XYZ file of C-alpha atoms in Angstrom:
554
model
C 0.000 0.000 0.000
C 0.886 3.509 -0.074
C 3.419 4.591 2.239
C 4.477 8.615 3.018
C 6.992 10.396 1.575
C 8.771 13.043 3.211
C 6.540 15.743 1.831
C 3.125 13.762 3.049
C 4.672 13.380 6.609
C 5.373 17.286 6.380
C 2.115 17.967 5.549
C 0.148 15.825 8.007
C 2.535 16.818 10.463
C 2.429 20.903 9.928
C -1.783 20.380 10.149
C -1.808 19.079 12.980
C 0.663 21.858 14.577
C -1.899 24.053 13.346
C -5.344 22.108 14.348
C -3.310 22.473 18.113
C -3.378 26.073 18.116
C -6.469 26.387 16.380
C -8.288 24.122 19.483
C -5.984 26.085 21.967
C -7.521 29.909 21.089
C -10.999 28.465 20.747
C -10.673 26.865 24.099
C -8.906 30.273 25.472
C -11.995 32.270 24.090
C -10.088 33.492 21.090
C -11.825 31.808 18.627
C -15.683 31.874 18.543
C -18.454 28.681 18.099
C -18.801 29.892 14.032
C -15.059 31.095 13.740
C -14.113 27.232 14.714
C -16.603 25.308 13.344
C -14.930 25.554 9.533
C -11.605 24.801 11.034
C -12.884 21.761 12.864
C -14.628 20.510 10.255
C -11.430 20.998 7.956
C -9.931 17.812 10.138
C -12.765 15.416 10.737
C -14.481 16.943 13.810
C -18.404 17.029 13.986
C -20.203 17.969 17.311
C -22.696 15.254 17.627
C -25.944 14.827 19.664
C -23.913 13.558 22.712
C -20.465 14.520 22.016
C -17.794 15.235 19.675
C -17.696 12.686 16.787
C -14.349 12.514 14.787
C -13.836 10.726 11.294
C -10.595 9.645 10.164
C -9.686 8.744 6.716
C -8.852 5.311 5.396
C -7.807 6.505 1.828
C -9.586 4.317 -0.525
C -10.514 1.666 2.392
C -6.897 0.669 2.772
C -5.768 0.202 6.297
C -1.991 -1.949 7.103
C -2.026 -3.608 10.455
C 0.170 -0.851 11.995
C -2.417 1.707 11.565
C -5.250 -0.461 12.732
C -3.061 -1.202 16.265
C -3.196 2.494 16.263
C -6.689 3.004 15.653
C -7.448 0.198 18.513
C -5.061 2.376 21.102
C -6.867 5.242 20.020
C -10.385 4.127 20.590
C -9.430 2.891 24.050
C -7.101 5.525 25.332
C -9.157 8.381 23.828
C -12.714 6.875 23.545
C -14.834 4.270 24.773
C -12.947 1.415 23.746
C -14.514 1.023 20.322
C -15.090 2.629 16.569
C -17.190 2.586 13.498
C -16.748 1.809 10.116
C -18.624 4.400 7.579
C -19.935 3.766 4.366
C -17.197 5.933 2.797
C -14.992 3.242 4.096
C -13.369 5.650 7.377
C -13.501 4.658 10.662
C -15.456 7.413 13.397
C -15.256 7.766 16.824
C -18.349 8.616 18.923
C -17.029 9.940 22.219
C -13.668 12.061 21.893
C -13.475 15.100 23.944
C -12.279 18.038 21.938
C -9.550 19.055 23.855
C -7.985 15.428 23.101
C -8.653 15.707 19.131
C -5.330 17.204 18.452
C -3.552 14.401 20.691
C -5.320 11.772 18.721
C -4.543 13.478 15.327
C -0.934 13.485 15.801
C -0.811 9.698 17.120
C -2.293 9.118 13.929
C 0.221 11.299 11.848
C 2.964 8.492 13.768
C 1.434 5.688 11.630
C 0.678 8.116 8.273
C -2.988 8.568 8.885
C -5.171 11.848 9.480
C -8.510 13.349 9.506
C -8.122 16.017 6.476
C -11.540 16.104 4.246
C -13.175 14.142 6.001
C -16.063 16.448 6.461
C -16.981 20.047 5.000
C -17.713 21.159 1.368
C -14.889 19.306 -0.257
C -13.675 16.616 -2.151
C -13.688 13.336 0.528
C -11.996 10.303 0.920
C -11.763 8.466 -2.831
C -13.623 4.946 -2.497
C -12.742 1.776 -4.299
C -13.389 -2.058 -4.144
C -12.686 -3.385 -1.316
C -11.019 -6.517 -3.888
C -8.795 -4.363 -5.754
C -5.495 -6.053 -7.175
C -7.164 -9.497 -6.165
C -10.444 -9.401 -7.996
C -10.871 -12.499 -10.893
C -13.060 -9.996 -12.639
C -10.527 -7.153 -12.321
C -9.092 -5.214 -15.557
C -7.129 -2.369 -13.736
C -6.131 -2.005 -10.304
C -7.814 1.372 -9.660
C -5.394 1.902 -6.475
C -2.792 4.001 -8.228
C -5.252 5.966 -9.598
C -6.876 6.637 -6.686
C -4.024 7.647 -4.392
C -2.763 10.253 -7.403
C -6.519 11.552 -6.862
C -6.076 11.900 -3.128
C -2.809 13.510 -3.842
C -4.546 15.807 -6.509
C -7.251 16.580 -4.354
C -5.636 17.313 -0.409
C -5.871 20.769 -0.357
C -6.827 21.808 -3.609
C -7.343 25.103 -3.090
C -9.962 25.682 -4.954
C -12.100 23.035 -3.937
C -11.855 23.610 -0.491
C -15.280 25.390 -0.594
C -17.341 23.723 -2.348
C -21.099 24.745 -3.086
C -22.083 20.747 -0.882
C -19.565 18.350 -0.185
C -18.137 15.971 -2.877
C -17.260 12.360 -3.377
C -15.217 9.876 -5.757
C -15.787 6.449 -6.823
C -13.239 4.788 -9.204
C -13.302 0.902 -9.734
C -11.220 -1.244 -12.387
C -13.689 -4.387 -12.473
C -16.185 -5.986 -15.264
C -18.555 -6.090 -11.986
C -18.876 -2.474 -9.950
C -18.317 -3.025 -6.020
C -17.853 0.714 -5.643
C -21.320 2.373 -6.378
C -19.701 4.387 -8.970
C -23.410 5.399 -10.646
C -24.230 6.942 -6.725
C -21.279 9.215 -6.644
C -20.634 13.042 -7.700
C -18.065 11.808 -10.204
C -17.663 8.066 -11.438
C -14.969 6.853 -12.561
C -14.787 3.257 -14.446
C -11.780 1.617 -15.662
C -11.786 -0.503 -18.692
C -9.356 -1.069 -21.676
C -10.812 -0.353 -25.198
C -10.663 -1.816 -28.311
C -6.611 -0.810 -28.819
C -6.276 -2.708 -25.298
C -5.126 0.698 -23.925
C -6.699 1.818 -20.563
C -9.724 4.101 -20.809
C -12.288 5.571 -18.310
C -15.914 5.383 -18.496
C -17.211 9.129 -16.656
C -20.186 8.542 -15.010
C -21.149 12.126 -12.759
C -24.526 13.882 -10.971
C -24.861 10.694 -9.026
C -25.708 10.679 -5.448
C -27.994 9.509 -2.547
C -29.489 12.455 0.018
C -32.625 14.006 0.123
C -33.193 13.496 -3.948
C -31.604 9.941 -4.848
C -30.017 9.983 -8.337
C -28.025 7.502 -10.286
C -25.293 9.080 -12.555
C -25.408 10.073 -16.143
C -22.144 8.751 -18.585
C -20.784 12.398 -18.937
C -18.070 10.957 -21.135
C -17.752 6.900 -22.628
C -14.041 7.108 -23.264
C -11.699 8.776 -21.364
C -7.674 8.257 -21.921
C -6.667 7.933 -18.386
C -3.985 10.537 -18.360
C -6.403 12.791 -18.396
C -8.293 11.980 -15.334
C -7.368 14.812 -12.988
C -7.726 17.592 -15.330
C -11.045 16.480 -16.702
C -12.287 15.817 -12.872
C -11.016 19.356 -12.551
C -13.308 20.654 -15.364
C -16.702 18.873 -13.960
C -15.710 20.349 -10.511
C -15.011 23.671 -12.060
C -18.520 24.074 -13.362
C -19.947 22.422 -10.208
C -17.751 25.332 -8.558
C -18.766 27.879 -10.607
C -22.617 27.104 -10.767
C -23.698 25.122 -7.805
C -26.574 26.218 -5.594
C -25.110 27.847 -2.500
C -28.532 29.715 -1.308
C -30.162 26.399 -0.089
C -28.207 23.111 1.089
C -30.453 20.891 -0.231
C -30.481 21.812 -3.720
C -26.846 22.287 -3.403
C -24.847 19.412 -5.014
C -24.205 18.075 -8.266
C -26.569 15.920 -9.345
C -29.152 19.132 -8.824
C -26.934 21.220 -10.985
C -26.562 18.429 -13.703
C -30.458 17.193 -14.250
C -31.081 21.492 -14.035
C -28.597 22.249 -16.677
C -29.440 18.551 -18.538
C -26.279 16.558 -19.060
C -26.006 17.648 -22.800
C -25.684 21.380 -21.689
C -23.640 20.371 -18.933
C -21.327 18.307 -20.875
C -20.964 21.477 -23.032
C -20.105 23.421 -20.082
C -17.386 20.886 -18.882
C -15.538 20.381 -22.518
C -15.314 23.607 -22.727
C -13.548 23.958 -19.608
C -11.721 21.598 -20.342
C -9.840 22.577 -22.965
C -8.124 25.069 -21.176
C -6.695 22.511 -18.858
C -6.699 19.636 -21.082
C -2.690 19.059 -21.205
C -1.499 20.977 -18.407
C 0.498 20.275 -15.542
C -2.019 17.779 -14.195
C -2.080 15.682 -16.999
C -0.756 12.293 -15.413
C 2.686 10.954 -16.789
C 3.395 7.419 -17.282
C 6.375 8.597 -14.887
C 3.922 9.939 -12.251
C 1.413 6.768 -12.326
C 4.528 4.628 -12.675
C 5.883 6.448 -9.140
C 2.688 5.979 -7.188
C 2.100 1.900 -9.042
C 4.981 1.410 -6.883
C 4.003 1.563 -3.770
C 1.426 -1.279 -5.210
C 3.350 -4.050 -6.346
C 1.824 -7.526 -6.511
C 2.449 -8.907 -2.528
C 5.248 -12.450 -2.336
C 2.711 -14.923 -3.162
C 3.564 -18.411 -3.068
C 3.395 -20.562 -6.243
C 0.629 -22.629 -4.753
C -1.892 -25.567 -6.147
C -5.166 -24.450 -6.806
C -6.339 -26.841 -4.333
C -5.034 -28.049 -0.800
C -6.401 -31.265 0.840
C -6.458 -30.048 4.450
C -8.614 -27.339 3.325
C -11.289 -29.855 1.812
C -10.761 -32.029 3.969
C -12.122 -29.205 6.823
C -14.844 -28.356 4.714
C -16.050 -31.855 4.149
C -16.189 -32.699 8.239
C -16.650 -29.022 9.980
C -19.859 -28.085 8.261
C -20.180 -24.919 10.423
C -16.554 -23.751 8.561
C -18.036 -24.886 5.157
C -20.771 -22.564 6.323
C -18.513 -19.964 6.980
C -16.606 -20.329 4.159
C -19.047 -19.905 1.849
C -20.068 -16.892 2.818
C -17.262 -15.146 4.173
C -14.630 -16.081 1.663
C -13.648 -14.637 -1.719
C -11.776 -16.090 -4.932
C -8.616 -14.319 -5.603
C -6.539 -13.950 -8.839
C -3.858 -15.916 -7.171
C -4.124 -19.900 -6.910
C -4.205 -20.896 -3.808
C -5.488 -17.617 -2.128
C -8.456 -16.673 -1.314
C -9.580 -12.991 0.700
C -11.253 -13.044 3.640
C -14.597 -10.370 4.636
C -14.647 -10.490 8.515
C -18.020 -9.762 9.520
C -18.827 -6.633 11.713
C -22.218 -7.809 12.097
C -22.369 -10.296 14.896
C -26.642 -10.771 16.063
C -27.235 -8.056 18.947
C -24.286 -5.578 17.910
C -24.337 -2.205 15.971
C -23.708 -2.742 12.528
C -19.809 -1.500 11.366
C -18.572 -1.056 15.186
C -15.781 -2.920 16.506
C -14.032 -2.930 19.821
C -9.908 -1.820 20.723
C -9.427 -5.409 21.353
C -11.094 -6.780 17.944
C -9.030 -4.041 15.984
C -5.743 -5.707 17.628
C -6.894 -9.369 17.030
C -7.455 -8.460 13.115
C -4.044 -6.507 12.823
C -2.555 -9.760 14.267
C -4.664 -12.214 11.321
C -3.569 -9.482 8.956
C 0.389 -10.037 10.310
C 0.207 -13.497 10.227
C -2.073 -14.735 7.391
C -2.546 -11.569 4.980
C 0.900 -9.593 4.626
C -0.185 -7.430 7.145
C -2.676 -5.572 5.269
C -6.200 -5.263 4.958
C -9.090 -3.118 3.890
C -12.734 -1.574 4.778
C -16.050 -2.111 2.459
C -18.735 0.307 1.921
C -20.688 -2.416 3.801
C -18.877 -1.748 6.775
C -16.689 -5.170 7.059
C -13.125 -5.714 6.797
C -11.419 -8.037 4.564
C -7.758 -9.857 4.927
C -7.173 -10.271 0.974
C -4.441 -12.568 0.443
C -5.041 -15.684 2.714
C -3.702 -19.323 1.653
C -6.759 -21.642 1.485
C -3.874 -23.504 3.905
C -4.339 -21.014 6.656
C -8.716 -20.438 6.177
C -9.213 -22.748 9.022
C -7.194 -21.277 11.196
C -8.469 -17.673 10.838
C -11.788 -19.100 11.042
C -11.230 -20.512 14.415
C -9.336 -17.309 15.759
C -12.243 -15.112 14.061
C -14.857 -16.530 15.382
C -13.264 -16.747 19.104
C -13.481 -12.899 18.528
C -16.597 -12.682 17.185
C -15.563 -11.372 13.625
C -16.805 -15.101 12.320
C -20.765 -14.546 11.769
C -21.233 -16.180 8.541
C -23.743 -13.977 7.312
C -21.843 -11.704 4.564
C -24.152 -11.059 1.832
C -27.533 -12.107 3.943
C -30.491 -9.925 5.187
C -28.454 -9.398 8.963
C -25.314 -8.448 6.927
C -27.050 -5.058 6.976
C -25.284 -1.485 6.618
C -26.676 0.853 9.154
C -25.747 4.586 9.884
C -25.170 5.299 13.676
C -28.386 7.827 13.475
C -29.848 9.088 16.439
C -28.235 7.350 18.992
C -25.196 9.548 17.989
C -25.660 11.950 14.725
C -27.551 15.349 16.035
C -28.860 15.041 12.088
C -30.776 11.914 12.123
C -34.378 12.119 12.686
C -34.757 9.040 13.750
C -32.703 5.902 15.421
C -30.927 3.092 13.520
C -29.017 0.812 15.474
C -32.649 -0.183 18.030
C -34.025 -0.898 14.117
C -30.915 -2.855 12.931
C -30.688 -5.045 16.251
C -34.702 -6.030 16.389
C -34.330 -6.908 12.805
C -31.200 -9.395 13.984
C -33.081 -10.935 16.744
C -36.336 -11.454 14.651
C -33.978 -13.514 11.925
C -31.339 -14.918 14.556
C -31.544 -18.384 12.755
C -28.489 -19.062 10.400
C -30.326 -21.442 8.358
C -33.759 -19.749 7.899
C -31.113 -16.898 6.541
C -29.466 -18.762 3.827
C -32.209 -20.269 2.658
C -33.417 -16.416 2.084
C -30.262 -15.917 0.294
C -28.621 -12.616 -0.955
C -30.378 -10.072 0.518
C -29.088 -6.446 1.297
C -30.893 -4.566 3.817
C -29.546 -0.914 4.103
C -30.559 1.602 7.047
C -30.068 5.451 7.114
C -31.704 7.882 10.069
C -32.175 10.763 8.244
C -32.498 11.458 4.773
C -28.238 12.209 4.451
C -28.487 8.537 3.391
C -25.284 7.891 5.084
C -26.772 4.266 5.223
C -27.302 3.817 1.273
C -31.021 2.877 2.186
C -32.094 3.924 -1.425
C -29.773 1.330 -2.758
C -30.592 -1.540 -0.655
C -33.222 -4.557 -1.840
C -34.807 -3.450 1.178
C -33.976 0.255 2.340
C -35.193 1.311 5.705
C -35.539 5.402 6.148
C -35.987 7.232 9.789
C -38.743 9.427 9.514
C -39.819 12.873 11.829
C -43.699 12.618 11.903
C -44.897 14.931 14.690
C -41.918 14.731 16.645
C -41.934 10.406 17.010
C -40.088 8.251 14.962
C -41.382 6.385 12.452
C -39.756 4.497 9.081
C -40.158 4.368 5.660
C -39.745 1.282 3.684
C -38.450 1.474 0.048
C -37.682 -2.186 -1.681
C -36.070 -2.908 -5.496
C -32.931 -1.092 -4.736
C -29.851 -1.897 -6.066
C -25.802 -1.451 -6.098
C -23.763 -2.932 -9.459
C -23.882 -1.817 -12.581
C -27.183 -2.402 -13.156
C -28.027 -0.282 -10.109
C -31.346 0.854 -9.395
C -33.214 3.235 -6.366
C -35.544 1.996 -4.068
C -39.277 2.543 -4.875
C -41.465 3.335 -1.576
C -44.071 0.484 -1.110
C -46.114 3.442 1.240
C -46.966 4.915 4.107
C -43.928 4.439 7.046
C -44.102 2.184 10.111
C -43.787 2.419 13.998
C -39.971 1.252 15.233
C -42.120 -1.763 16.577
C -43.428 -2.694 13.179
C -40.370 -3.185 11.403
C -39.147 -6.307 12.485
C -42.587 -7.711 11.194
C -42.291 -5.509 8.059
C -39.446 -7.372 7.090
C -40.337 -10.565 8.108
C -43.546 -9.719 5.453
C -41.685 -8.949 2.838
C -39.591 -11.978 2.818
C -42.830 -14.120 3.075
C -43.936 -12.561 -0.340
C -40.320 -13.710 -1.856
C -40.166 -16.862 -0.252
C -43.848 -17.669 -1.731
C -43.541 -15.812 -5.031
C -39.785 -17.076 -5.700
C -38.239 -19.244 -9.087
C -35.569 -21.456 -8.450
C -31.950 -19.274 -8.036
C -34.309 -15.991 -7.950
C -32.637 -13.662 -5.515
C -35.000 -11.242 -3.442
C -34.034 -7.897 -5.882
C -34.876 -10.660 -8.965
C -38.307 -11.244 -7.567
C -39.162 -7.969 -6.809
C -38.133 -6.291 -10.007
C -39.944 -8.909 -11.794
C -43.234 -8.632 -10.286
C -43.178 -5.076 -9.066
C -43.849 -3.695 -5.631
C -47.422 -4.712 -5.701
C -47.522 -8.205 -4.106
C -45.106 -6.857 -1.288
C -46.935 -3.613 -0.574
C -50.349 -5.861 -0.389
C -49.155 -8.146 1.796
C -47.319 -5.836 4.574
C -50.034 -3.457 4.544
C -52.868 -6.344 4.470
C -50.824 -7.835 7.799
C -51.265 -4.038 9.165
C -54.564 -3.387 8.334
C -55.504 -6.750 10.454
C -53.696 -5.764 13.343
């Protein structure tokens, strides 16, 4: 993975020297509540409902074992022994005091990790697959390309006021894993009919308050021109935006306002003023960063190894786990690992000092001491021998990282909402954990099958409801909280948005909901018919009958 140079450690280093005095004249009375909330926000810091929350950025989900030590000694030195993985692939804390913020910031600069743009009305953290470089399906390893974007985009000045903030996909697979159509700008490696490497620009995409999937600004890109034609979308984001009302504020307004043909105008003729400037990318340049990314010292390794089959063939709860919670890999003999933060009664993405320091350890031993984040809020060793799967398994599960649900209905992403987030309007986690407990069987789950359930509190959509087969929204309706339930959802290139089956639902309701929906499926199903199949083939109709039917009885 990447690793600093002396002008990144400078940098990280001389912000957090300045974040120090910044929190030392606001705490003297120097600085007032609005004169520090910009400078705050610069490096990660929200005030929360209960307390300060800070974000800190795992660029493009990629975390080595070092840094997730830290991250363990920080949550239980500094917090309450425990943190959260996001949907953008960071990890937050819930309960740092803000006089401790610039403490924690430089322990984190000691292991090459900070908290810049992770909030405010800039570009964020650049997301990826969490299987890049190991993917079967991969055509580019969109890594390099995605830390010269982080470079490109630290500090650039003139996005560091943006009309909203502003957020990057880029994947290099035949099969998206990084949402690229729900992102501000899109970015999707292929190689074209000369077999040279090309970008498909997909931009206006985003979830929020008015869900949109992104329009293909631009079918072939030549990749050296990534940054500067980036630079022209932002440009005319920058230059047009809506800055007189927040929720009309980001891209995707701007683009379906304008129309993507006018738009597109707008950006190519930006763009040829900075078409082949200085940020065109250099073979040199991408050759610099693909360093830092080198294949890791695989072993030349059969396909196939006995004591793994055998262990499958006599430990059918490991076959179980396996199954789900393994990965093929490029690489005979390899396979990558998802450890699940999703155990039955816990919040969805959180995961304890003591966890963090038991993964770092699988990751030194069994993975090259590496690993990564997923938007679905697991993390995932990526280069295990199929020799060494049992004995993960075993460690995992005595740490509770073994659930084998990854990919099932309790394998759910969930904001932290109002338990934490003075934006939600309603709680998550209460809704996640009911909905675990009402499905706590293993097997009546994989008979269900893939399913991806997807909570937000508020309608930020930090929990990608919109997106999920089944999409669960917290609601304000005269002051109580109540839930909206949207179903046909969809990540993957063939993404879709969630269609609202109706009016929303008591907290109490919603394990029931569920349960109602899957009873439709599991009646209405064809053989190998997922849950999103059956519902985009016979509508919302059958579902929205039968939940509101039950709730008309009652």
């Amino acid at each position: 993975m990447y690793k600093y140079d002396a002008i990144d450690q400078q940098i990280v280093d001389e912000r957090v020297k300045q974040y120090r005095d910044q929190t030392r004249r606001y705490l003297a009375g120097q600085l007032s509540d609005d004169e520090f909330r910009p400078l705050r926000l610069q490096n990660g810091l929200y005030i929360q409902r209960h307390a300060p929350m800070l974000r800190i950025a795992v660029p493009y989900g990629m975390l080595s074992s070092k840094q997730l030590r830290k991250l363990g000694d920080i949550a239980k030195r500094y917090d309450r022994g425990y943190g959260h993985f996001s949907t953008r692939q960071n990890l937050q804390l819930n309960w740092p005091k803000l006089e401790d913020v610039p403490e924690i910031l430089a322990e984190l600069a000691t292991v090459q990790m900070h908290a810049i743009q992770t909030s405010g009305n800039c570009i964020r953290n650049i997301t990826t697959d969490q299987f890049a470089s190991i993917a079967p399906d991969e055509v580019i390893d969109p890594r390099a390309m995605a830390e010269v974007m982080r470079q490109w985009s630290t500090f650039h000045p003139e996005f560091a006021l943006l009309p909203r903030k502003f957020k990057i996909a880029v994947s290099g697979t035949k099969q998206d894993r990084a949402i690229v159509q729900a992102h501000d700008i899109g970015l999707e490696f292929y190689r074209d009919s000369n077999n040279q490497v090309a970008i498909k620009v997909w931009v206006g995409g985003g979830l929020g308050r008015t869900p949109i999937l992104g329009t293909v600004i631009r079918d072939h890109l030549e990749w050296q021109h990534a940054l500067t034609y980036c630079e022209a979308i932002i440009r005319v984001y920058n230059m047009h935006g809506r800055r007189d009302n927040a929720y009309k504020a980001r891209i995707k307004i701007l683009v379906k306002a304008l129309g993507i043909e006018e738009f597109k105008q707008q950006v190519e003729a930006e763009w040829v003023h900075i078409k082949d400037g200085p940020n065109t990318i250099t073979e040199a340049e991408l050759h610099r960063v693909a360093q830092h990314f080198e294949p890791m010292p695989y072993e030349t390794l059969p396909a196939h190894d006995a004591g793994f089959d055998s262990a499958i063939a006599s430990n059918p709860a490991f076959s179980s786990w396996v199954k789900r919670c393994t990965h093929a890999h490029k690489q005979p003999g390899y396979r990558a690992v998802t450890l699940s933060l999703k155990p039955h009664g816990k919040p969805p993405g959180d995961i304890s000092s003591e966890q963090m320091q038991i993964v770092a350890d699988l990751a030194d031993a069994y993975s090259f001491g590496e690993l990564r984040a997923s938007h679905e809020q697991n993390l995932i060793l990526a280069d295990v021998k199929l020799s060494d799967l049992f004995a993960i398994w075993e460690k995992a599960r005595a740490a509770g990282l073994a659930t084998p649900n990854i990919g099932l209905l309790t394998d759910m992403i969930c904001c932290p909402g109002g338990d934490f987030c003075s934006l939600a309007n309603a709680k998550s986690i209460p809704i996640a954990e009911a909905i675990q407990m009402q499905f706590d069987n293993l097997d009546y789950l994989h008979d269900i099958g893939d399913l991806e359930l997807n909570i937000s509190g508020c309608m930020n959509a930090c929990g990608h409801h919109h997106v999920g087969h089944i999409g669960i929204l917290g609601v304000d309706k005269d002051g109580s909280e109540w839930y909206q339930v949207t179903i046909g959802g969809k990540q993957g290139n063939d993404a879709s948005i969630g269609t609202v089956i109706g009016p929303s639902f008591s907290a109490e309701e919603m394990p029931g909901v569920v349960q109602r929906l899957i009873e439709v499926y599991l009646k209405e199903r064809t053989d190998e018919e997922r849950f999103i199949d059956t519902v985009r083939r016979l509508g919302i109709a059958p579902f929205k009958a039968h939940v509101y039917a039950e709730k008309e009885a009652a």
